[in-house]
Coordinates of C-alpha atoms in Angstrom, one line a residue:
M1288 CA 0.0 0.0 0.0
T1289 CA 1.4 3.4 -0.9
I1290 CA 1.7 6.3 1.6
H1291 CA -1.1 8.1 -0.3
D1292 CA -3.4 5.0 0.1
E1293 CA -2.5 4.7 3.8
A1294 CA -3.3 8.4 4.4
Q1295 CA -6.6 8.2 2.5
Q1296 CA -7.6 5.1 4.5
E1297 CA -6.7 6.8 7.8
L1298 CA -8.8 9.9 6.9
D1299 CA -11.7 7.7 6.0
R1300 CA -11.3 5.8 9.3
L1301 CA -11.1 9.0 11.4
L1302 CA -14.0 10.9 10.0
P1303 CA -15.7 11.5 6.7
A1304 CA -16.5 15.0 8.0
T1305 CA -12.8 15.7 8.3
K1306 CA -12.5 15.2 4.5
A1307 CA -15.6 17.3 4.0
A1308 CA -14.2 20.1 6.2
T1309 CA -10.9 20.2 4.4
G1310 CA -12.4 19.6 1.1
T1311 CA -14.3 22.9 1.2
S1312 CA -11.1 24.8 1.6
L1313 CA -7.6 23.4 0.9
L1314 CA -8.6 20.5 -1.3
V1315 CA -10.4 23.0 -3.6
T1316 CA -8.1 26.1 -3.3
D1317 CA -4.7 24.4 -2.7
P1318 CA -4.8 20.9 -3.9
E1319 CA -1.1 20.4 -4.0
L1320 CA -0.7 21.6 -0.4
F1321 CA -3.6 19.4 0.7
A1322 CA -1.9 16.4 -0.9
F1323 CA 1.4 17.1 0.9
Y1324 CA -0.5 17.6 4.2
Q1325 CA -2.7 14.5 3.9
D1326 CA 0.1 12.1 2.9
F1327 CA 2.6 13.4 5.4
A1328 CA 0.3 13.9 8.5
F1329 CA -1.9 10.8 7.9
G1330 CA 0.4 8.5 6.1
E1331 CA 4.2 8.9 6.2
T1332 CA 4.6 10.0 9.8
L1333 CA 2.2 7.4 11.1
R1334 CA 4.4 4.6 9.9
H1335 CA 6.7 5.6 12.8
V1336 CA 4.1 6.3 15.5
D1337 CA 3.5 3.6 18.1
L1338 CA 0.5 5.2 19.8
D1339 CA -3.2 4.3 20.2
R1340 CA -5.2 6.4 17.7
G1341 CA -7.1 8.2 20.5
D1342 CA -4.0 9.0 22.4
R1343 CA -2.3 10.3 19.3
L1344 CA -5.2 12.7 18.6
I1345 CA -5.1 13.9 22.2
Y1346 CA -1.4 14.8 21.9
Q1347 CA -2.0 16.4 18.6
L1348 CA -4.8 18.4 20.1
A1349 CA -2.5 19.6 22.8
A1350 CA 0.0 20.8 20.2
T1351 CA -2.6 22.7 18.3
I1352 CA -3.5 24.5 21.6
A1353 CA 0.1 25.4 22.2
V1354 CA 0.6 26.9 18.7
G1355 CA -2.8 28.6 18.7
A1356 CA -4.3 26.7 15.8
V1357 CA -8.0 26.9 16.4
V1358 CA -9.0 25.7 12.9
E1359 CA -6.9 22.6 13.1
F1360 CA -8.0 22.0 16.7
R1361 CA -11.6 21.9 15.6
L1362 CA -10.9 19.5 12.8
L1363 CA -8.9 17.1 15.0
L1364 CA -11.5 17.4 17.8
A1365 CA -14.2 16.2 15.4
A1366 CA -12.0 13.3 14.5
A1367 CA -11.2 12.5 18.2
L1368 CA -14.8 12.5 19.2
E1369 CA -15.7 10.3 16.2
I1370 CA -13.2 7.6 17.3
G1371 CA -14.1 7.5 21.0
V1372 CA -12.1 10.2 22.8
T1373 CA -14.6 11.3 25.6
P1374 CA -15.9 14.7 26.3
V1375 CA -14.3 14.5 29.7
Q1376 CA -10.9 13.8 28.2
V1377 CA -11.2 16.7 25.8
K1378 CA -12.2 19.1 28.6
E1379 CA -9.3 17.8 30.8
L1380 CA -6.9 18.4 27.9
T1381 CA -8.0 22.0 27.6
Y1382 CA -8.0 22.6 31.3
H1383 CA -4.5 21.0 31.7
S1384 CA -3.1 23.3 29.0
V1385 CA -3.9 26.4 31.0
A1386 CA -0.9 25.8 33.3
Y1387 CA 1.4 25.7 30.2
V1388 CA 0.1 28.1 27.7
G1389 CA -1.8 30.5 30.0
I1390 CA -5.5 31.2 30.2
A1391 CA -5.2 33.9 27.5
R1392 CA -4.5 31.3 24.9
A1393 CA -6.3 28.3 26.4
I1394 CA -9.7 30.1 26.6
D1395 CA -10.1 30.2 22.8
F1396 CA -9.9 26.4 22.8
V1397 CA -12.3 26.0 25.8
V1398 CA -14.8 28.1 23.8
A1399 CA -14.1 26.2 20.6
T1400 CA -14.7 22.9 22.5
N1401 CA -18.0 24.2 23.9
E1402 CA -19.1 25.2 20.4
V1403 CA -18.3 21.7 19.0
F1404 CA -20.0 20.0 22.0
T1405 CA -23.1 22.1 21.5
E1406 CA -23.2 21.4 17.8
R1407 CA -23.0 17.7 18.6
G1408 CA -25.6 17.8 21.4
I1409 CA -23.0 17.0 24.1
P1410 CA -24.3 18.3 27.5
L1411 CA -22.4 21.1 29.3
P1412 CA -20.9 21.2 31.7
V1413 CA -19.2 17.8 31.7
E1414 CA -18.7 15.9 34.9
G1415 CA -16.3 17.6 37.2
Q1416 CA -12.9 15.9 37.8
S1417 CA -11.4 18.0 40.7
T1418 CA -10.1 16.0 43.7
T1419 CA -8.8 18.9 45.8
T1420 CA -10.2 21.8 47.8
P1421 CA -8.7 25.3 48.4
E1422 CA -7.5 23.9 51.7
S1423 CA -5.9 20.7 50.3
R1424 CA -4.5 21.8 46.9
M1425 CA -1.1 22.9 48.1
A1426 CA -0.3 19.6 50.0
A1427 CA -1.8 17.5 47.3
G1428 CA 0.1 19.3 44.6
L1429 CA 3.4 19.1 46.4
A1430 CA 2.8 15.4 46.9
K1431 CA 2.1 15.0 43.2
Q1432 CA 5.3 16.8 42.3
K1433 CA 7.3 14.6 44.6
E1434 CA 5.7 11.5 43.1
I1435 CA 6.6 12.6 39.6
F1436 CA 10.0 14.3 40.1
G1437 CA 11.2 12.8 43.4
S1438 CA 11.2 14.3 46.8
E1439 CA 14.8 15.2 46.8
T1440 CA 14.5 17.2 43.6
I1441 CA 11.4 19.2 44.7
E1442 CA 12.8 19.8 48.2
G1443 CA 16.1 21.0 46.6
I1444 CA 14.2 23.4 44.4
Y1445 CA 12.4 24.9 47.4
A1446 CA 15.6 25.1 49.4
K1447 CA 17.4 27.0 46.6
S1448 CA 14.6 29.5 46.0
A1449 CA 15.1 33.1 47.1
A1450 CA 12.6 34.6 49.6
D1451 CA 11.2 37.0 46.9
T1452 CA 10.7 34.2 44.3
I1453 CA 9.6 31.2 46.3
H1454 CA 6.0 32.1 45.6
F1455 CA 6.5 30.8 42.1
Q1456 CA 7.4 27.4 43.5
E1457 CA 4.3 27.6 45.7
F1458 CA 2.2 28.5 42.6
L1459 CA 3.6 25.5 40.8
S1460 CA 2.7 23.2 43.7
A1461 CA -0.7 24.5 44.4
N1462 CA -1.9 25.6 41.0
C1463 CA -0.1 23.6 38.3
F1464 CA 0.0 20.4 40.2
G1465 CA -2.7 20.8 43.0
D1466 CA -5.4 22.2 40.7
Y1467 CA -4.6 20.3 37.5
Y1468 CA -2.4 17.3 37.9
T1469 CA -4.5 15.9 40.7
R1470 CA -7.7 15.8 38.6
T1471 CA -9.2 12.6 37.3
G1472 CA -9.9 12.0 33.6
F1473 CA -6.3 11.2 32.7
D1474 CA -3.8 9.2 34.7
V1475 CA -0.4 10.7 35.4
R1476 CA 1.3 8.9 32.5
H1477 CA -1.1 10.5 30.0
R1478 CA -0.8 13.9 31.7
E1479 CA 2.9 13.8 31.4
L1480 CA 2.8 13.0 27.7
I1481 CA 0.2 15.8 27.3
T1482 CA 2.6 18.2 29.1
F1483 CA 5.5 17.0 26.9
A1484 CA 3.4 17.7 23.7
L1485 CA 2.4 21.2 25.0
L1486 CA 5.9 22.2 25.8
A1487 CA 7.4 20.8 22.6
A1488 CA 4.9 22.7 20.6
L1489 CA 5.3 25.9 22.5
G1490 CA 9.0 26.2 21.6
G1491 CA 11.5 28.1 23.7
A1492 CA 10.9 25.9 26.7
D1493 CA 13.9 23.5 26.3
S1494 CA 14.7 23.3 30.0
Q1495 CA 11.1 22.4 30.8
V1496 CA 11.0 19.9 28.0
K1497 CA 14.1 18.2 29.4
S1498 CA 12.7 18.1 32.9
H1499 CA 9.5 16.6 31.6
V1500 CA 11.4 14.0 29.6
T1501 CA 12.8 12.9 32.9
A1502 CA 9.3 13.1 34.5
N1503 CA 7.9 10.9 31.8
L1504 CA 10.5 8.3 32.4
N1505 CA 9.8 8.5 36.1
V1506 CA 6.1 7.8 35.7
G1507 CA 6.6 4.8 33.3
N1508 CA 6.7 6.3 29.8
S1509 CA 9.5 5.4 27.5
R1510 CA 11.8 7.0 25.0
T1511 CA 9.7 5.2 22.3
D1512 CA 6.6 7.0 23.7
L1513 CA 8.3 10.4 23.5
I1514 CA 9.6 9.9 20.0
S1515 CA 6.2 8.7 18.9
V1516 CA 4.6 11.8 20.2
L1517 CA 7.2 14.0 18.4
T1518 CA 6.7 12.1 15.2
A1519 CA 2.9 12.6 15.5
L1520 CA 3.4 16.3 16.1
V1521 CA 6.0 17.2 13.4
A1522 CA 3.4 18.0 10.7
Y1523 CA 1.6 20.3 13.1
I1524 CA 4.4 22.1 14.9
G1525 CA 7.2 22.1 12.2
Y1526 CA 10.8 20.9 12.2
P1527 CA 12.5 23.5 14.4
R1528 CA 10.4 22.9 17.5
T1529 CA 10.3 19.1 16.9
L1530 CA 14.1 18.9 16.5
N1531 CA 14.6 21.1 19.6
A1532 CA 12.4 18.8 21.7
L1533 CA 14.1 15.7 20.2
A1534 CA 17.5 17.1 21.3
Q1535 CA 16.1 17.2 24.9
V1536 CA 14.9 13.6 24.5
E1537 CA 18.4 12.6 23.3
A1538 CA 20.0 14.4 26.3
A1539 CA 17.7 13.0 29.0
A1540 CA 16.7 9.6 27.5
P1541 CA 19.5 8.6 25.1
A1542 CA 19.1 5.5 22.9
P1543 CA 20.7 2.4 24.4
L1544 CA 24.1 1.6 22.9

């Protein structure tokens, strides 16, 4: 089977509506570009991706949030819902992204998600997934950080923080991890791969990418998982950001000799 045939088959499997949506624009106005996009994103790259289809779409959706691509997000969201990604998972993805891209960017994707859900008759709000309270979020978040990065690492970061900047570490513990990482809807392995996808797609976050490569390994993900995520993202985030993230994988999770 040719790459083109594989890509066509994958598009057919994902969603006929996906073809219809793109067919009203790129397929008509830019047929050569559409052919490159279809064959690369849905054929050639997927030969090197070892991910469940639903997981792959979740990480690709995360990347579209990070790069601010609302049009592509809506297209991939339709495909994700079609193949069984749940409304709760979609909402958790958008909520999780807030800690990494900021609410100013994430809110566009929360709104886009709500619009797609309404179009499809999916009730809003979806079931809540929070497990913490205002009183417990700090302790729970700190515990989650230590679970992922190790107690020694987190305690060392706190110990080295200056008095006038330690509030940023407290924000990370209470907000990033206490508010978001402790939620249900995804387990910690999926959340770490979502974080990796967000950071890789953001660009300019090499130190954070590297630390979350290590975090992914700590929670049970592998070099193969990380490379599969980057392979699934390259068509959406471009080569510079992909290769920069790959360099951090090579640094923190080198291939065995």
